[in-house]
Short mmCIF file of C-alpha atoms in Angstrom, two decimals:
data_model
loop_
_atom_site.label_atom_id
_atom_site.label_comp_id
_atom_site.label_asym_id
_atom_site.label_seq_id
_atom_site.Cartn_x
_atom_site.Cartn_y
_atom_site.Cartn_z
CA UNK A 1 35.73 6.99 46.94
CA UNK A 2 32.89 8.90 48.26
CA UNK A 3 31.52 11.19 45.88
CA UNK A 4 31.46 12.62 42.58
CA UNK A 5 32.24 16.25 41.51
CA UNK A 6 31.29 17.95 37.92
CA UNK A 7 32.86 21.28 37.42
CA UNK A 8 30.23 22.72 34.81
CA UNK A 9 31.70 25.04 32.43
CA UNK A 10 32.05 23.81 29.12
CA UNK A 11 30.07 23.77 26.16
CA UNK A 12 30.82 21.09 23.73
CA UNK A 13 33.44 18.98 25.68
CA UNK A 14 32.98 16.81 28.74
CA UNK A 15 33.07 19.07 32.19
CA UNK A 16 35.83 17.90 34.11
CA UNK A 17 34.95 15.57 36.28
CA UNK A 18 36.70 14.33 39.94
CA UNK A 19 36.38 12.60 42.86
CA UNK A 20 36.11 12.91 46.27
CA UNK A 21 37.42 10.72 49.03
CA UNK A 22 35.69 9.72 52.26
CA UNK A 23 36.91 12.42 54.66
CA UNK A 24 36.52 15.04 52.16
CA UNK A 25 32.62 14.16 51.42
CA UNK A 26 31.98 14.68 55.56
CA UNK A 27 33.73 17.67 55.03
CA UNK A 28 31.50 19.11 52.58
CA UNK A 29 28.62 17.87 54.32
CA UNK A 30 29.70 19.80 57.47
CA UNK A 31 30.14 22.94 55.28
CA UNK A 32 27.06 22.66 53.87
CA UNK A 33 25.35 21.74 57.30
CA UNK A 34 27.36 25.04 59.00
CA UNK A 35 25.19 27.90 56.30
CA UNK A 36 22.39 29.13 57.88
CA UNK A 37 20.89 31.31 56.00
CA UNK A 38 18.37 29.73 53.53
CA UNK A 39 17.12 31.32 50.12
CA UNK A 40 13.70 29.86 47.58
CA UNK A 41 16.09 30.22 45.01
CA UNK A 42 17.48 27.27 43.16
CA UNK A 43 20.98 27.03 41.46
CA UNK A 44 20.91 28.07 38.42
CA UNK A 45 23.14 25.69 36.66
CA UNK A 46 23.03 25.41 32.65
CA UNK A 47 21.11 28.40 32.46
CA UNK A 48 22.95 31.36 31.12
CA UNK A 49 24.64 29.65 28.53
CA UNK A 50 28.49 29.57 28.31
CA UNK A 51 31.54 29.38 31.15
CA UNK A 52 31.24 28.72 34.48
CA UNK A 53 27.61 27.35 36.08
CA UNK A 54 28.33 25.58 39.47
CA UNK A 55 29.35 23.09 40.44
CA UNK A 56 27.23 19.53 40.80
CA UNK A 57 27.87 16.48 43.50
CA UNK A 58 26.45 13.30 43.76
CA UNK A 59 27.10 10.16 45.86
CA UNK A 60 25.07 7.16 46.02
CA UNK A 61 24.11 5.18 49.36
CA UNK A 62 26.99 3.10 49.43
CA UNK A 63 28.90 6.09 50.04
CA UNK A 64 29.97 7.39 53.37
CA UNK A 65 27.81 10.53 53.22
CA UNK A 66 25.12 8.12 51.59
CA UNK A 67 22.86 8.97 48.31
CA UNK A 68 23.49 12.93 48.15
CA UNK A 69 22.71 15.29 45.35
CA UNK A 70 24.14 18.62 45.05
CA UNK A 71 24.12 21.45 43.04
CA UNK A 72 25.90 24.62 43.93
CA UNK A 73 26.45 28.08 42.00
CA UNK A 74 26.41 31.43 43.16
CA UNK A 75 26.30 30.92 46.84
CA UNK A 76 23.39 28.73 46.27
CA UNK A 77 23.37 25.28 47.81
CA UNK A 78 20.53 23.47 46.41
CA UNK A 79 19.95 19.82 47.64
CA UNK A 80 17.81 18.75 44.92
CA UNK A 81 14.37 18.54 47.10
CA UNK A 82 11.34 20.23 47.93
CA UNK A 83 13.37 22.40 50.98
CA UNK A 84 14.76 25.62 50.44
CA UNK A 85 17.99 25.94 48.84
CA UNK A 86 21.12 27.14 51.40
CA UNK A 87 22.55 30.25 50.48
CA UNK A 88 26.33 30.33 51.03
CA UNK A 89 26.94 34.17 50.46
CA UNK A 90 30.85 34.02 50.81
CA UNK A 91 31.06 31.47 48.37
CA UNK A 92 33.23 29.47 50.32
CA UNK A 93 31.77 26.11 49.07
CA UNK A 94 32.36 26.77 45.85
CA UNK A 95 35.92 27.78 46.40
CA UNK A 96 36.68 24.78 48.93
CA UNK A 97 35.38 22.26 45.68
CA UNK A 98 37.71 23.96 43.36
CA UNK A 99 40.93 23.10 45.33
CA UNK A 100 39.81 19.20 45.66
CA UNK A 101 39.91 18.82 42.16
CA UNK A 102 42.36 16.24 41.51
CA UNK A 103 42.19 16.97 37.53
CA UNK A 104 44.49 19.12 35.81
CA UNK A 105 42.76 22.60 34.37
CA UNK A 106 44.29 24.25 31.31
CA UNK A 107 45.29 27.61 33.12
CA UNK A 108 42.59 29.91 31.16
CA UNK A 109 39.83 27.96 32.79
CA UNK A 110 40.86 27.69 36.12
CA UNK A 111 41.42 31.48 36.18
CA UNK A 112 38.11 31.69 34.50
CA UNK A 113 36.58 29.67 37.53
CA UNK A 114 38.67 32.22 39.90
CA UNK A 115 37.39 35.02 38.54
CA UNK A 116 33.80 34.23 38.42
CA UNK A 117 34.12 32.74 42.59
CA UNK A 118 35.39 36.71 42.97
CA UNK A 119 32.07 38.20 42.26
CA UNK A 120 29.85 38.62 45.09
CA UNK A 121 27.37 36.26 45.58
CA UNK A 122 24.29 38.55 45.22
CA UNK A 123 25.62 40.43 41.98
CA UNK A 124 26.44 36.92 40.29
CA UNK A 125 22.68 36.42 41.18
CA UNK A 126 21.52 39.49 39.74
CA UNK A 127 23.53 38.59 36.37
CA UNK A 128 21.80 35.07 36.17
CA UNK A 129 18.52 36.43 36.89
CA UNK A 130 18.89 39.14 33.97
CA UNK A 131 19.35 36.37 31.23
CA UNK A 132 16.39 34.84 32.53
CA UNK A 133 14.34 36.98 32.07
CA UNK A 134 15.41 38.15 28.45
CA UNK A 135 15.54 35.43 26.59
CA UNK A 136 17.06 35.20 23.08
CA UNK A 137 14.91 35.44 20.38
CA UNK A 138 13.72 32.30 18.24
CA UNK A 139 15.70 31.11 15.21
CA UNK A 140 14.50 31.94 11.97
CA UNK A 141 13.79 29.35 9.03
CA UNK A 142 12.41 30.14 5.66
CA UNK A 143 11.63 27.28 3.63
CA UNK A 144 13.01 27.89 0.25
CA UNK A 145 12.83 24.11 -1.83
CA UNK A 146 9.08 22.50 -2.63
CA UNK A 147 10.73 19.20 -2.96
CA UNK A 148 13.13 19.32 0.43
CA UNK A 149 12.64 16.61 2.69
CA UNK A 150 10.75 16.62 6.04
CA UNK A 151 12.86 16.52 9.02
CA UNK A 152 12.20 13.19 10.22
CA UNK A 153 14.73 11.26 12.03
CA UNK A 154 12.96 8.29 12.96
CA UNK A 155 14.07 6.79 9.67
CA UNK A 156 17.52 7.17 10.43
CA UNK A 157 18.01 6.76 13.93
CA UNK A 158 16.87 2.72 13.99
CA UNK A 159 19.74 0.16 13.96
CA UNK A 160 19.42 -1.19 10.14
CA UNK A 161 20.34 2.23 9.09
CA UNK A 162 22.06 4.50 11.46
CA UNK A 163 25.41 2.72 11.68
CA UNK A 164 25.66 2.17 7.50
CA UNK A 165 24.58 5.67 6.34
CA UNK A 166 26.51 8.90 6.72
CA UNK A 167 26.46 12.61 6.19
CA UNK A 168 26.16 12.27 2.62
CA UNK A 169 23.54 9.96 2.32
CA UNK A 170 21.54 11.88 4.66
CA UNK A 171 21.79 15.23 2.82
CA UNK A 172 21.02 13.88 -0.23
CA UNK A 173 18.11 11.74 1.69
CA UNK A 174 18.99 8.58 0.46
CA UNK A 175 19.41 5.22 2.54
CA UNK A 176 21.80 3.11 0.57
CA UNK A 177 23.94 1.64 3.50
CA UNK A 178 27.37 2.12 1.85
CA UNK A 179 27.86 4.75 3.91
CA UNK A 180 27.98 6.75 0.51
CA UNK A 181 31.52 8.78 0.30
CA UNK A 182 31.12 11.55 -2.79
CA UNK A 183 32.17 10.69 -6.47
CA UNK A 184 32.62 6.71 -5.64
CA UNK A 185 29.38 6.08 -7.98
CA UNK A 186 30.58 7.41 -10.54
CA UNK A 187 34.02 6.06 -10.67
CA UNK A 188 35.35 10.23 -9.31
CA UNK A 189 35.72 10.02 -5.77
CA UNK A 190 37.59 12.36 -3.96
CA UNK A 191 41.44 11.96 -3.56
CA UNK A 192 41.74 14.65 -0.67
CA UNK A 193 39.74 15.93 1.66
CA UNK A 194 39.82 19.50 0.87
CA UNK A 195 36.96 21.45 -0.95
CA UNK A 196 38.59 21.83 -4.34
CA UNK A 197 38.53 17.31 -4.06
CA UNK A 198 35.06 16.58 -2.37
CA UNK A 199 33.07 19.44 -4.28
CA UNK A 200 33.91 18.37 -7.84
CA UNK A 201 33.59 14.41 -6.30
CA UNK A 202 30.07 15.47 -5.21
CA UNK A 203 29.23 17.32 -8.82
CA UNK A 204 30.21 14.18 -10.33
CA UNK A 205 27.44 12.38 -8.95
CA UNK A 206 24.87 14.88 -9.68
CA UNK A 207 24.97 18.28 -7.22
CA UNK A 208 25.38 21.79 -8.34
CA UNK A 209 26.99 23.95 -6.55
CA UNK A 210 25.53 27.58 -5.82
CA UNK A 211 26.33 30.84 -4.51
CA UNK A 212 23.62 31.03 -1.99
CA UNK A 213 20.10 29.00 -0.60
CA UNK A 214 18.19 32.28 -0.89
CA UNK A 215 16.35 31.44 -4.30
CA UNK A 216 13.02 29.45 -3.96
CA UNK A 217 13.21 26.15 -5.62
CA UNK A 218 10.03 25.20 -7.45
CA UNK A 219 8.89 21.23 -7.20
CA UNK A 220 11.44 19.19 -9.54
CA UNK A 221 14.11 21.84 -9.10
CA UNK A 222 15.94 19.59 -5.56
CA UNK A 223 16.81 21.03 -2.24
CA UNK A 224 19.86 23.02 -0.75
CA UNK A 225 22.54 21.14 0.89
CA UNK A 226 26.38 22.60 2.14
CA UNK A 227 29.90 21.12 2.18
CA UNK A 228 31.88 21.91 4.62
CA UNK A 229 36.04 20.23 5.57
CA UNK A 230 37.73 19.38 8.42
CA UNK A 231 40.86 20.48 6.72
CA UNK A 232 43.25 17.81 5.48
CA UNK A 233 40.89 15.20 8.01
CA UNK A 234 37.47 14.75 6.85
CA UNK A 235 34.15 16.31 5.30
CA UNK A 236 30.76 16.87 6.41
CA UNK A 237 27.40 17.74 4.67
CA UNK A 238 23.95 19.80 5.76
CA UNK A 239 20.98 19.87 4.66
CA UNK A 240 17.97 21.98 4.27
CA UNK A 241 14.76 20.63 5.19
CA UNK A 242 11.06 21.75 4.17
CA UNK A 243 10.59 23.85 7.24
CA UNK A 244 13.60 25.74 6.50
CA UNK A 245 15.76 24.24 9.30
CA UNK A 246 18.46 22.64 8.49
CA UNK A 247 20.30 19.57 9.90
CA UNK A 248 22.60 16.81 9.35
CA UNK A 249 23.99 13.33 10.33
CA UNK A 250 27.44 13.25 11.85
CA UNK A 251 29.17 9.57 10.48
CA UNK A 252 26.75 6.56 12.00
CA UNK A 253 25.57 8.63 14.45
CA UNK A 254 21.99 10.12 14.77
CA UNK A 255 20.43 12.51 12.91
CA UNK A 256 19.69 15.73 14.45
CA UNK A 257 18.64 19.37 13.77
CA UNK A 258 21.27 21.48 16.00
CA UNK A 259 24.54 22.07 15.69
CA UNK A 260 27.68 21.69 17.90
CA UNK A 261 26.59 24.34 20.52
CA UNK A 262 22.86 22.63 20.39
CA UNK A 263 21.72 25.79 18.17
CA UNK A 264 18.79 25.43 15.54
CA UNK A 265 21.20 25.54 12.26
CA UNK A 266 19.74 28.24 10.12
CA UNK A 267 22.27 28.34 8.04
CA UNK A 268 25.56 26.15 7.98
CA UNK A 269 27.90 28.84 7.10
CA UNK A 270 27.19 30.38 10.57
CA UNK A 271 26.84 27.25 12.82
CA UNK A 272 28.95 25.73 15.63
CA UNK A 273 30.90 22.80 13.23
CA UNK A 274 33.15 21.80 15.45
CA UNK A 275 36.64 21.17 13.86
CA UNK A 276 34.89 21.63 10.21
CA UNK A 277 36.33 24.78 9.70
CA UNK A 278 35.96 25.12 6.35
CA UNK A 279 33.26 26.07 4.23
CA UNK A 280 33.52 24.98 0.89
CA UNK A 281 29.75 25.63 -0.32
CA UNK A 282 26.56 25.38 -0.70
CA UNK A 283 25.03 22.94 -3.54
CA UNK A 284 21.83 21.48 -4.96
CA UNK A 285 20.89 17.83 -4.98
CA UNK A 286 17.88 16.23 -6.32
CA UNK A 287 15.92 12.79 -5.96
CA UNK A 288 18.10 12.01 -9.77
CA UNK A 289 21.20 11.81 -8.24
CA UNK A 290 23.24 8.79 -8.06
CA UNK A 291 25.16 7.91 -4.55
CA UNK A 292 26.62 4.90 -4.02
CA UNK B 1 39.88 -12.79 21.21
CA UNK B 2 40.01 -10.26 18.82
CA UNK B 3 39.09 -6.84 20.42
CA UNK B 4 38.05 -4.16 17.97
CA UNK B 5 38.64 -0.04 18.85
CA UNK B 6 36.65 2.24 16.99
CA UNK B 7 37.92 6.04 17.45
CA UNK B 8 34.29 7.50 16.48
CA UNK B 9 35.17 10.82 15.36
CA UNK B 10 33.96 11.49 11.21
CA UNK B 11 31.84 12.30 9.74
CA UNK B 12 32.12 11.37 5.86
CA UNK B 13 34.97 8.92 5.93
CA UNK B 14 34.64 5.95 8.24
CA UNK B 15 35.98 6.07 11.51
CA UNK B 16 39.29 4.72 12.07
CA UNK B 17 39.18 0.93 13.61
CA UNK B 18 42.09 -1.64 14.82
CA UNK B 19 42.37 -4.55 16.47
CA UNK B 20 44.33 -5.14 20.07
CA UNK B 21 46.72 -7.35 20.45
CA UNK B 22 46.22 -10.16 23.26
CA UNK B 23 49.01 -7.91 25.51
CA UNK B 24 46.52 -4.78 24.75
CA UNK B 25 43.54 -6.51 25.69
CA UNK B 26 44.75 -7.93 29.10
CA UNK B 27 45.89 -4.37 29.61
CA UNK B 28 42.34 -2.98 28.55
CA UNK B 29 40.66 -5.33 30.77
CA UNK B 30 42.71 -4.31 33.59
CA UNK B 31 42.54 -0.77 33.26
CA UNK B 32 39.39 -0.75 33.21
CA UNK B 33 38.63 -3.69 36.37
CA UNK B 34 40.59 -0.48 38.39
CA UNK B 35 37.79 2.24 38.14
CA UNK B 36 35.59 2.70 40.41
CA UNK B 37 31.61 2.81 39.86
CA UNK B 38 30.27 6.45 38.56
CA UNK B 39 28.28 6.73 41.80
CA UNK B 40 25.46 8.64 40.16
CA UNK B 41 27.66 11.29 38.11
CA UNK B 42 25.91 12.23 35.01
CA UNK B 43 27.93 10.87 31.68
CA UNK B 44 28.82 14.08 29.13
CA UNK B 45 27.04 13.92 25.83
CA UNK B 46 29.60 13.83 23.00
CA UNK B 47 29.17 16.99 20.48
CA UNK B 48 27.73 16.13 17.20
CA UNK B 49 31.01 16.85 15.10
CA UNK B 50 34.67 16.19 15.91
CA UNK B 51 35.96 13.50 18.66
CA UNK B 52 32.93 10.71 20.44
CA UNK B 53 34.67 8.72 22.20
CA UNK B 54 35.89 4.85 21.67
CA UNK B 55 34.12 2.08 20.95
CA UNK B 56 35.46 -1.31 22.11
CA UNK B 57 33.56 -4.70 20.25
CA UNK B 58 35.26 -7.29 21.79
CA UNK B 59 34.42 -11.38 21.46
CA UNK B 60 34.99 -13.79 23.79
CA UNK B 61 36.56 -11.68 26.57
CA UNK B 62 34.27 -12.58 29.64
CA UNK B 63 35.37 -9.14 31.24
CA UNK B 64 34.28 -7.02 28.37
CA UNK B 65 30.41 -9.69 27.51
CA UNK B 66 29.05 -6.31 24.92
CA UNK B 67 30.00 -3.05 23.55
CA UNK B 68 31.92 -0.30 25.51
CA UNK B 69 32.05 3.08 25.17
CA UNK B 70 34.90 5.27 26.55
CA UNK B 71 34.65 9.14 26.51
CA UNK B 72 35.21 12.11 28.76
CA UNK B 73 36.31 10.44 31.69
CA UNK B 74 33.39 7.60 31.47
CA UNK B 75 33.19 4.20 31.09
CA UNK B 76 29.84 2.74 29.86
CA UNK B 77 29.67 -1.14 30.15
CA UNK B 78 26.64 -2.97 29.39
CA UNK B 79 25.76 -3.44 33.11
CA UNK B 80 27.83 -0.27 34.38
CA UNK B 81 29.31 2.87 34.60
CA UNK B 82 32.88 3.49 35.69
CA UNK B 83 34.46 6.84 36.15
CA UNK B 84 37.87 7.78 35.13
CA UNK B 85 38.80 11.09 36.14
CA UNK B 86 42.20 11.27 34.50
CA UNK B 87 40.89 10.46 31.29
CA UNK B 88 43.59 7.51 31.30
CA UNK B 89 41.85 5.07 29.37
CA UNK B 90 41.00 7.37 26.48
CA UNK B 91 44.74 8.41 26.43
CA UNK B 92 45.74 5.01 26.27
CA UNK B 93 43.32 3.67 23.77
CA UNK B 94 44.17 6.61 21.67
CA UNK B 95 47.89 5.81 22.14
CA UNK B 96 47.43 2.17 21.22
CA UNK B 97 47.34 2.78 17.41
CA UNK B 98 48.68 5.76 17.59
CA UNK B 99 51.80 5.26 14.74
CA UNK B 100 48.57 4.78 12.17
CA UNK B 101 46.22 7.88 13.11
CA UNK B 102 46.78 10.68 10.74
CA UNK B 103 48.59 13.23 13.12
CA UNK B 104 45.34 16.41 13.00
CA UNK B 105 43.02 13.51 14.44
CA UNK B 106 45.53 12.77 17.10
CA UNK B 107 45.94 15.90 17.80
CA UNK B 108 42.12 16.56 18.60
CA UNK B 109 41.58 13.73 20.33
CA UNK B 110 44.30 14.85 22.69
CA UNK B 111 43.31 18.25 23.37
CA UNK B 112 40.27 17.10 23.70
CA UNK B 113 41.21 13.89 26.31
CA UNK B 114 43.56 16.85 27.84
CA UNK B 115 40.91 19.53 28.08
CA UNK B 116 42.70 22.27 26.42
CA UNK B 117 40.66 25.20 25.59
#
């Protein structure tokens, strides 16, 4: 096989991914090599946030076409270098890499794909350059707790901790490598995993539940932290650091300070959670409880 | 040669694990001796919550010498990179234990390995 093709248009699942064999590399090549008109302009790619952005191709020198790098969106063929980008107004590139695709698309994107190709060139141009040039505006976070931990994920991200420690001991900042599961300390762990089990479990050990995180907590008084359920499956806790941010620690993996969408989480109740649909509440913890 | 699976996909509990059986393993091993090499393609970055992939800790299989890591359409070996389009080894990994996954996980993993939106 000759080359590889991304299709990029999702957000938080893999882009579909194919290849392509030897005679259908040269023919790309000789598609490319047949625009002539050229353009400064760069595809775009993953800016402009969600759906469709191009499409990327690579090879490397063992292939037939040798080591090739490609990225293509909006009638803009952009070979990676220093030379001007191609610009392939009717979009026939694009269109030619969607019917190689040896990978099946659920219908609603591939009609997605089909309906962004439709736009002209120039006004799908005009539509990336406008969200260029606005960009959102920053996140807010307030700090609200005097005793909330910095966000600091150097010492959780190192091998003698990352794999043992898990949501919960991250929101309640403590490292005990039992991959702490609520209640278990205190001989009340959860039987289910749905908020009215894992909230009184976490209680148990020490956290208070509360309506909000909008009350400043004075030094002594803990730090905000949320539960939230995959329903039936699984739980997952936040937690709010001392710049007001909050973030969290998915299982043994790393922790980090954006959510599912790779969005600052101001507030867990409103961020991307994936399949943790639920959102049980928001709770106080303090350096007196006891996790095990 | 025990071969351990690791679906890594919680976040509080602990991810589900099993062991293959020999058959499984000289299965594993094959499917994945059939990919061909990534050939530059960048790898996707699993999302922070929900389904990350497989882990595969094997011992004493030459063909599989450190930890692998399976997930959307990728195959990371410790020397390599191996692309599988089809997402067939996920689907088959997933459908190696699949009498003992609680039915919503296999369920996610499956739209997700199937790319349903």
């Amino acid at each position: 096989m000759s080359a590889t093709v991304q299709l990029n248009v999702f957000s938080g699942r893999p882009n579909p991914t194919w290849l392509l064999n030897d005679e259908q590399a040269r023919e790309l090549l000789d598609r490319v090599h047949q625009v002539e008109t050229k353009t400064p302009l760069k595809a775009a790619g993953s800016v402009g946030g969600l759906g469709y952005r191009g499409f990327t191709v690579a090879s490397d020198a063992k292939s037939t076409i040798g080591e090739t790098r490609l990225a293509v969106h909006a009638g803009v063929v952009d070979t990676g270098r220093t030379d001007l980008s191609l610009f392939d107004e009717s979009r026939e590139i694009e269109s030619w890499l969607l019917e190689t695709a040896t990978v099946q698309f659920d219908k609603g994107v591939r009609e997605h794909v089909t309906s962004m190709l439709a736009v002209p060139a120039q006004e799908a141009l005009r539509d990336l350059t406008d969200r260029l040039i606005v960009l959102p505006p920053p996140s807010k976070c307030t700090p609200k707790a005097a005793d909330a931990p910095a966000y600091n994920p150097g010492l959780w991200n190192i091998p003698t901790v990352q794999p043992y420690n898990n949501c919960y001991n991250y929101a309640n900042d403590q490292r005990t490598n039992t991959f702490a599961q609520p209640g278990r300390a205190h001989g009340k762990m959860y039987t289910k995993l749905t908020c009215a089990s894992v909230q009184p479990a976490a209680q148990a050990d020490g956290l208070v539940p509360t309506a909000s995180f909008s009350t400043k907590l004075a030094a002594g008084k803990g730090w905000y932290v949320a539960l939230v359920i995959w329903p039936n499956t699984d739980y997952h806790w936040y937690r709010q650091d001392a710049n007001g941010c909050w973030s969290h620690k998915p299982g043994g993996t790393a922790a980090r300070n954006v959510d599912n969408g790779g969005h600052t989480i101001t507030d867990p109740k409103t961020a991307n959670r994936g399949p943790y649909t639920t959102f049980c509440s928001y709770m106080i913890t303090n350096r007196h409880v006891v996790i095990k | 040669m025990p071969v351990e699976v690791i679906l890594d996909v919680f976040s509080g509990r602990p991810n589900p694990r099993w062991v293959l059986s020999d058959a499984q393993t000289l299965e594993l091993v094959r499917r994945i001796a059939s990919l061909s090499r990534a050939q530059g393609a960048r790898e996707p970055t699993p999302p922070d919550l929900g389904y990350r992939g497989f882990r595969i800790e094997a011992h004493d299989v030459p063909e599989l010498p450190g930890p692998v890591h399976v997930y959307g359409g990728f195959v990371r070996l410790p020397s390599e990179v191996r692309l599988d389009p089809q997402r067939r080894t996920e689907r088959w990994l997933l459908e190696s234990n699949s009498k003992a996954l609680e039915p919503p996980i296999h369920e996610l993993v499956l739209h997700e390995i199937e790319g349903r939106v």
